[in-house]
GROMACS .gro file of C-alpha atoms in nm:
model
  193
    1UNK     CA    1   0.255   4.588   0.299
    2UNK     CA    2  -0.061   4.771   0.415
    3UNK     CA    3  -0.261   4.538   0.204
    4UNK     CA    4  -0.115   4.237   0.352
    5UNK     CA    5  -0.201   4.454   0.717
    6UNK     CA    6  -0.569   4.466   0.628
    7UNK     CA    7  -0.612   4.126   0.464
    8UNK     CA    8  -0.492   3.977   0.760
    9UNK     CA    9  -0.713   4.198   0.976
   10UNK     CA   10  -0.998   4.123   0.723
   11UNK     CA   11  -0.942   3.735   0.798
   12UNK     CA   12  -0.942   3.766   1.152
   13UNK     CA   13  -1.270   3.954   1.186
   14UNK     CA   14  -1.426   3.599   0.923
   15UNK     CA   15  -1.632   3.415   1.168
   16UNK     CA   16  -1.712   3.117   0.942
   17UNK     CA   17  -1.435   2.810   0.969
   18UNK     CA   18  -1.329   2.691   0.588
   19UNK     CA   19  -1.529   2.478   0.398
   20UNK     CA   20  -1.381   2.185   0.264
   21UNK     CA   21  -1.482   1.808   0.140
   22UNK     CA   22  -1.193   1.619   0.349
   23UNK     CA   23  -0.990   1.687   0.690
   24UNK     CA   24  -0.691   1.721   0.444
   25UNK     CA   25  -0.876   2.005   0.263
   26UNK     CA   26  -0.954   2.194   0.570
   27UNK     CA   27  -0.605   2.164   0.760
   28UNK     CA   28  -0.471   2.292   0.428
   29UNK     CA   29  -0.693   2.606   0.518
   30UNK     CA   30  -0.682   2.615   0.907
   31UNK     CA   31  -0.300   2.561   0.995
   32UNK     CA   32  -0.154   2.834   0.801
   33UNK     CA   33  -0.353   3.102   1.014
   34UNK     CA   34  -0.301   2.913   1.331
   35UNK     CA   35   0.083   2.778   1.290
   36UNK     CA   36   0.218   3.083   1.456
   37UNK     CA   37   0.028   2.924   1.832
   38UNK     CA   38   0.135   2.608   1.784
   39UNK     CA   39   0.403   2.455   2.013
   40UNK     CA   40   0.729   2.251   1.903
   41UNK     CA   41   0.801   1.896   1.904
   42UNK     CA   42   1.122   1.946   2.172
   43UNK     CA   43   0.843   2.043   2.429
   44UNK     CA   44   0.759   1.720   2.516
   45UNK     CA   45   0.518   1.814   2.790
   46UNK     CA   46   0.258   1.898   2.501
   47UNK     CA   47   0.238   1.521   2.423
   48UNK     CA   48   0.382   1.293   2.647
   49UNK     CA   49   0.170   1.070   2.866
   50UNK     CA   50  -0.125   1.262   2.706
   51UNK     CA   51  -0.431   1.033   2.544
   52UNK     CA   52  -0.454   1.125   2.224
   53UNK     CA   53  -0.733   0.972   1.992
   54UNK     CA   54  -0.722   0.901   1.600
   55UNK     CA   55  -0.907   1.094   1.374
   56UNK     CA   56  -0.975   1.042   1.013
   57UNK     CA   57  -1.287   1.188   0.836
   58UNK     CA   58  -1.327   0.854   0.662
   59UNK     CA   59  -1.696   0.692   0.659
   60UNK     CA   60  -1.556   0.370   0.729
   61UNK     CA   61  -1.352   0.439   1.043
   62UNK     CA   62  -1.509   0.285   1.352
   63UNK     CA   63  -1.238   0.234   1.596
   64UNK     CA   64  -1.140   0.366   1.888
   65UNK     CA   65  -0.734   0.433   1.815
   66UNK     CA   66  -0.547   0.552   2.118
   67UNK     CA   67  -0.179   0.644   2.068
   68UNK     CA   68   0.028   0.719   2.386
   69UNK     CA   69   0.376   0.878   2.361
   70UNK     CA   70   0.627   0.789   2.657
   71UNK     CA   71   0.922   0.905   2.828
   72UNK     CA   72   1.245   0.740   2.692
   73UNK     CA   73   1.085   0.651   2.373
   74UNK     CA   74   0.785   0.417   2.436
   75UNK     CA   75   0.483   0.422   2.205
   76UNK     CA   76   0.145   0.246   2.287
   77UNK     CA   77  -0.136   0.231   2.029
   78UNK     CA   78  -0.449   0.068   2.089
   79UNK     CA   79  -0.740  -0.002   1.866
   80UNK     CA   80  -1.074  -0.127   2.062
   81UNK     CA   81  -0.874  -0.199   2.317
   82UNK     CA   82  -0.608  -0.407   2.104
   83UNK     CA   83  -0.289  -0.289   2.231
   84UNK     CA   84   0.064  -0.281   1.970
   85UNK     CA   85   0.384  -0.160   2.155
   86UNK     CA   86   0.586   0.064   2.006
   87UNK     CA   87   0.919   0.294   1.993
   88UNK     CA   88   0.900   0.727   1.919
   89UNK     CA   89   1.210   0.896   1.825
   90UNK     CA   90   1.313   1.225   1.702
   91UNK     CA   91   1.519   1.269   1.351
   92UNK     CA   92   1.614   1.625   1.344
   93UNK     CA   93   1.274   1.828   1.303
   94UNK     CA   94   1.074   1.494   1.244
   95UNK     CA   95   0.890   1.257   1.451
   96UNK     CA   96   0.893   0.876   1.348
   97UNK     CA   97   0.700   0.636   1.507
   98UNK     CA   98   0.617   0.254   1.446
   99UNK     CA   99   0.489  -0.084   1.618
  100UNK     CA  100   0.752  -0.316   1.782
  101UNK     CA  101   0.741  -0.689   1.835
  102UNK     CA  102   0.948  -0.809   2.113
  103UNK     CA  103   1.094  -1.149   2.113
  104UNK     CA  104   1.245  -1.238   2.430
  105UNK     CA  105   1.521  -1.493   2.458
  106UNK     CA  106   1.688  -1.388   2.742
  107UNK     CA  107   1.976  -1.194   2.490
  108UNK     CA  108   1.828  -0.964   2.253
  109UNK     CA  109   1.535  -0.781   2.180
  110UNK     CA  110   1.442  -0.820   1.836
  111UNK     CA  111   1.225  -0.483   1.673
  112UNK     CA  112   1.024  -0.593   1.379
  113UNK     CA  113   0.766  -0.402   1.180
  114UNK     CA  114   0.708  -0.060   0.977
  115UNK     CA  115   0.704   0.270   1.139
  116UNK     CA  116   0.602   0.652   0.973
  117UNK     CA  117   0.821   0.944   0.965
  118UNK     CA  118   0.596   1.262   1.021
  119UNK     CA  119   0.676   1.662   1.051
  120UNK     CA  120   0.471   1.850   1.265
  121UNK     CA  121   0.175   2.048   1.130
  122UNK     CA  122   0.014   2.193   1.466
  123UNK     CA  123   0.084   2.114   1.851
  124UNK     CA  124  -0.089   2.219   2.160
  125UNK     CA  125  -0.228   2.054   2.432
  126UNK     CA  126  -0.527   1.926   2.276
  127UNK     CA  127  -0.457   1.863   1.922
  128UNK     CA  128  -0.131   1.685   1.782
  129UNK     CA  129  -0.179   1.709   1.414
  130UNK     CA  130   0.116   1.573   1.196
  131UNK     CA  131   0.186   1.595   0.832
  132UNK     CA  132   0.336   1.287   0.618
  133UNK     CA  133   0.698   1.296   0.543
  134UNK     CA  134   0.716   1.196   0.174
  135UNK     CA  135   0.534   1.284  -0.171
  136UNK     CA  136   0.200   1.405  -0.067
  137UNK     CA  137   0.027   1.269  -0.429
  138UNK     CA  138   0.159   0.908  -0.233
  139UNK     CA  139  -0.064   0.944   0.067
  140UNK     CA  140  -0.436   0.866   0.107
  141UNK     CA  141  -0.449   1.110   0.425
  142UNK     CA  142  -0.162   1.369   0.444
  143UNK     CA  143  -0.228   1.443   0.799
  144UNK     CA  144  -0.241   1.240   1.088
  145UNK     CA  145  -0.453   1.408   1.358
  146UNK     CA  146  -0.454   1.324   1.731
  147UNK     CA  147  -0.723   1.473   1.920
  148UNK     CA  148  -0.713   1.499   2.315
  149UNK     CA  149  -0.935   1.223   2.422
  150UNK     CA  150  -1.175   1.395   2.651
  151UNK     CA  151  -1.257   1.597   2.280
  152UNK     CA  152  -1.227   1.358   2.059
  153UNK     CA  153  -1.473   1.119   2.233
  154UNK     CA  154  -1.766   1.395   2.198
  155UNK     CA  155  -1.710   1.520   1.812
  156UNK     CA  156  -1.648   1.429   1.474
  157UNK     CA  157  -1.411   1.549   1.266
  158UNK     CA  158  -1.592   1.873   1.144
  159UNK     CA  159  -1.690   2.004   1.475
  160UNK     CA  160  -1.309   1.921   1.644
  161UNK     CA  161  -1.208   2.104   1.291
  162UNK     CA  162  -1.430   2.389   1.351
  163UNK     CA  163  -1.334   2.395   1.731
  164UNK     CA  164  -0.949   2.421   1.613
  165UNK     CA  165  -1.035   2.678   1.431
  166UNK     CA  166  -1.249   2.914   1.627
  167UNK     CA  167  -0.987   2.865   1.905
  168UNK     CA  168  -0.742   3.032   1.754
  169UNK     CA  169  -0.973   3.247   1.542
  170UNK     CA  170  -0.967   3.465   1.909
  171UNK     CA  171  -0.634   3.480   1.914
  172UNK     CA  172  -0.680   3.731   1.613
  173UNK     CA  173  -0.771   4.007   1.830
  174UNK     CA  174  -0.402   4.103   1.860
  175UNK     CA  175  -0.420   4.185   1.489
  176UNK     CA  176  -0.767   4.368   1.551
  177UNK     CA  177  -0.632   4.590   1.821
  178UNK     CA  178  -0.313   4.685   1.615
  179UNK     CA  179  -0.533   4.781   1.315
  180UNK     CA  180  -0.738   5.057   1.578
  181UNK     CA  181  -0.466   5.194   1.693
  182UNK     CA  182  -0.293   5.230   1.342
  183UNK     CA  183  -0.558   5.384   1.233
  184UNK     CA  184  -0.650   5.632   1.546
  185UNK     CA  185  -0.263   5.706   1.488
  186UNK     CA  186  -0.341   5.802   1.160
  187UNK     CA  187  -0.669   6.006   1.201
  188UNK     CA  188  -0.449   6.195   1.470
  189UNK     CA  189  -0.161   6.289   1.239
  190UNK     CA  190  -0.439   6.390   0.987
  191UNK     CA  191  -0.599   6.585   1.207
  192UNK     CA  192  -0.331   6.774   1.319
  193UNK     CA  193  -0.161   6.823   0.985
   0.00000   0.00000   0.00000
């Protein structure tokens, strides 16, 4: 137990972000020390009507993916300005969203394409990360990461990484503070044994 106590206060005082080769790698790293601030997927005010931006550390990736989640279930994606409607929709702790094609005919809407089933990795009100629901091995990326867009339009993937991480790298000083006063408790009873 105490070792667990000063790892975890040893981690927290690490200034360096992880190192890694992919996004994948470094979420791997990151969202186990920072799960315990993110938000939940039933407080909708964390994503809704919020512009969040795609973000992929691929070297190919050029465009400018916008995904907007709606009230009652409406999904808008646009890529360079290309907009795909779309439907969002809870299935127990998962999030699934997909395109939609509409075909009017005065009788029936008619809902046509693929959509993803995702769990959530990490939520707050300027990163919506989300892991692939499935066999990992199966995936090319096993996250899907939405960045806020007034941050994701000034960084690339290793600073908004490093900027996730030294957020909540703060938030450690909870741990810091508890580890002082253990130990002045402690040097106290020591002292006075």
């Amino acid at each position: 137990m105490e070792t667990k106590f000063l790892d975890r206060i040893t981690k927290s005082l690490n200034s360096e972000p992880p190192m890694a080769d992919s996004m994948d790698e470094m979420l791997d790293k990151i969202i186990p020390m920072i799960r315990p601030w993110s938000e939940d997927l039933r407080e909708l005010g964390n994503y809704l009507g919020r512009h969040w931006i795609e973000l992929r550390d691929d070297e190919t990736f050029h465009e400018l993916v916008l995904h907007i989640f709606n009230d009652e279930g409406e999904y808008l994606k646009s890529t360079d300005g290309e907009l795909t409607l779309g439907r969002w929709r809870f299935m127990g702790n998962k999030l699934a969203f997909g395109p939609r094609v509409e075909v009017t005919d005065h009788e029936t809407d008619v809902e046509e394409g693929a959509g993803q089933v995702f769990e959530l990795a990490f939520l707050d009100k300027e990163f919506f990360i989300l892991r692939r629901y499935g066999n990992p091995r199966k995936f090319e990326r096993r996250y899907f990461v939405l960045v806020i867009e007034p941050i994701a339009r000034k960084v690339e993937w290793r600073e908004a990484m490093d900027y996730l991480y030294n957020k909540y790298r703060n938030n450690n000083s909870f741990y810091i503070t508890m580890s002082v006063i253990v130990l002045l408790i402690v040097l106290i009873v020591m002292l006075l044994s």
